[in-house]
Coordinates of C-alpha atoms and ligand atoms in Angstrom, one line a residue:
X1245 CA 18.2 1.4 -4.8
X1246 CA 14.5 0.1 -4.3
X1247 CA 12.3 -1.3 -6.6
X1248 CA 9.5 0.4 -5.0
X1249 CA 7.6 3.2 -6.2
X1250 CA 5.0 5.2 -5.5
X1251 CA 1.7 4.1 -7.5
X1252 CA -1.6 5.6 -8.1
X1253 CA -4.7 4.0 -10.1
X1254 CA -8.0 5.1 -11.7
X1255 CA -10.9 3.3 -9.5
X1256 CA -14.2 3.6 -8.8
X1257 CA -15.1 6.3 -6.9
X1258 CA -17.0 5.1 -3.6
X1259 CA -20.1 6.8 -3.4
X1260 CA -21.6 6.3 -7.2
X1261 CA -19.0 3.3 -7.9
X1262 CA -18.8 4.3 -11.4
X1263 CA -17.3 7.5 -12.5
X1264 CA -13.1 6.4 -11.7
X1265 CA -10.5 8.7 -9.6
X1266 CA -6.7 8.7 -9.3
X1267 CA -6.6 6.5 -5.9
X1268 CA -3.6 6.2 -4.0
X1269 CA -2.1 3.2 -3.5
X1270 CA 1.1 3.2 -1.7
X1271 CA 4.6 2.3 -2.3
X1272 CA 4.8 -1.1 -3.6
X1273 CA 7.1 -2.8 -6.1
X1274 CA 5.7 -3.6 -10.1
X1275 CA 4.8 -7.0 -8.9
X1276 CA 2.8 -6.0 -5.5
X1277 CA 1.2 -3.7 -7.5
X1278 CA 0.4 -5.5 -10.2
X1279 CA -1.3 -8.0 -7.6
X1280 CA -2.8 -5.3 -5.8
X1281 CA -5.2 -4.0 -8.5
X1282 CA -6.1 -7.6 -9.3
X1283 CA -7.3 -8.3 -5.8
X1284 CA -9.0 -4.8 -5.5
X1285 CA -10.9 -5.4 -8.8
X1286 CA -11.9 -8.4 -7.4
X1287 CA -13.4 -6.8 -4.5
X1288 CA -15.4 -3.7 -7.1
X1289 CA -16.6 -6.7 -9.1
X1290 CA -18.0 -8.4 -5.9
X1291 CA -19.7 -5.4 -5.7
X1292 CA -18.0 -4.8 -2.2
X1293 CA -17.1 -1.2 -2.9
X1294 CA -16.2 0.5 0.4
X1295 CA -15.0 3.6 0.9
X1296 CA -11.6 2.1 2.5
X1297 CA -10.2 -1.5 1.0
X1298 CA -8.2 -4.3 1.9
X1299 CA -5.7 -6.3 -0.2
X1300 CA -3.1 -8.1 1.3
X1301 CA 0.7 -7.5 0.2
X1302 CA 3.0 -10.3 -0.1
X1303 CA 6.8 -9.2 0.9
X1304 CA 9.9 -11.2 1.2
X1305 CA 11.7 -10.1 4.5
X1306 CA 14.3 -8.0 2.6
X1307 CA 11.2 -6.2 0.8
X1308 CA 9.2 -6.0 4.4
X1309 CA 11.8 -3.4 5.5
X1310 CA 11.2 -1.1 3.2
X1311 CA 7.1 -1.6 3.0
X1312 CA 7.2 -0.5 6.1
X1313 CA 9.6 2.3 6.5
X1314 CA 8.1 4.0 3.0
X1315 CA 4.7 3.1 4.0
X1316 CA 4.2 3.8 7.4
X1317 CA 7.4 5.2 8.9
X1318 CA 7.1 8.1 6.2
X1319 CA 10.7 7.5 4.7
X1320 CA 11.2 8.9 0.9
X1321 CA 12.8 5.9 -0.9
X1322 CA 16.1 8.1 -1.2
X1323 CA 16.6 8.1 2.5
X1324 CA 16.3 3.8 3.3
X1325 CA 19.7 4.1 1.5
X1326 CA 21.2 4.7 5.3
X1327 CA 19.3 7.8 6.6
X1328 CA 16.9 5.4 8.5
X1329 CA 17.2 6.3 12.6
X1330 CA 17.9 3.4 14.2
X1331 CA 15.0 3.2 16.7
X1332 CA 12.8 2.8 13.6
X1333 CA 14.9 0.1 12.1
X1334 CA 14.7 -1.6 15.5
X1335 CA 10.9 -1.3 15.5
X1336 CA 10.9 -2.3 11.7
X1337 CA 12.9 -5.5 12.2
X1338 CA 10.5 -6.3 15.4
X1339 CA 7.1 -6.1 13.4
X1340 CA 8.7 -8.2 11.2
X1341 CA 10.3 -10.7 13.3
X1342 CA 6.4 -11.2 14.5
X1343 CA 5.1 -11.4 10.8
X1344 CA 7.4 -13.5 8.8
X1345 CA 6.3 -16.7 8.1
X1346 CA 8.2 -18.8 5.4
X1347 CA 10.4 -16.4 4.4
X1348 CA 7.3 -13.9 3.6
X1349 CA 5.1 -11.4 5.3
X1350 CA 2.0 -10.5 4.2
X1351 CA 1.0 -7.4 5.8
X1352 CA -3.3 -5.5 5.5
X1353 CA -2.9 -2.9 3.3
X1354 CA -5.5 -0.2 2.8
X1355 CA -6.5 1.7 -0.2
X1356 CA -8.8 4.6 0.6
X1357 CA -11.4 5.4 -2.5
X1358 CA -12.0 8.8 -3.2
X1359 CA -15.2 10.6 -4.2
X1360 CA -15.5 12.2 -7.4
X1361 CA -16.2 15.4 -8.3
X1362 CA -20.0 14.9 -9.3
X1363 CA -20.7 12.9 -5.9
X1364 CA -18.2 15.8 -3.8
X1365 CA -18.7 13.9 -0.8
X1366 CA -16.7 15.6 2.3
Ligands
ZN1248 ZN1 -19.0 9.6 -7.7

């Protein structure tokens, strides 16, 4: 089993920064979540409101394997269980072979803001 989940959170939308849309923001464990919205208020308080952020996400190299495959490698967190082919695991373990530093990798990871229905921006 992971501990990751799929998470969604009300923020700002981007063009008028102030009415709030469920935003997608990825699979990511309690904790990387948790740190997540703390960094991307950080960023709305700023006053740094893009349409596309940037928080970083801090994963042990146990966790990094499955940030990736959920993330970016399109795996549903039923499948890492052993359905993974093994030319993605190889490309997995190589991205993070290059990343991991101290036992961790931190890897970029993007939260698009939406618009909101009163802005309906395309
Ligand atoms: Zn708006």
């Amino acid at each position: 089993m992971t501990d990751f989940q799929y998470y969604f959170h009300q923020l700002p939308c981007f063009n008028c920064k102030k009415t709030t849309v469920s935003t997608d923001l990825g699979w990511l464990t309690e904790a990387m979540k948790d740190d997540v919205l703390a960094q991307a208020s950080a960023i709305i308080e700023q006053g740094n409101v893009e349409a596309d952020l940037w928080v970083k996400v801090t994963c042990t190299e146990a966790q990094a394997r499955e940030y990736l495959l959920l993330n970016f490698f399109g795996y549903s967190d039923a499948e890492l269980a052993g359905q993974v082919e093994a030319d993605d695991e190889k490309e997995v373990a190589e991205e993070i072979a290059g990343l991991l530093a101290d036992g961790v990798a931190v890897f970029e990871h993007e939260i698009a803001l939406q618009s909101c229905t009163g802005c309906d921006v395309n």
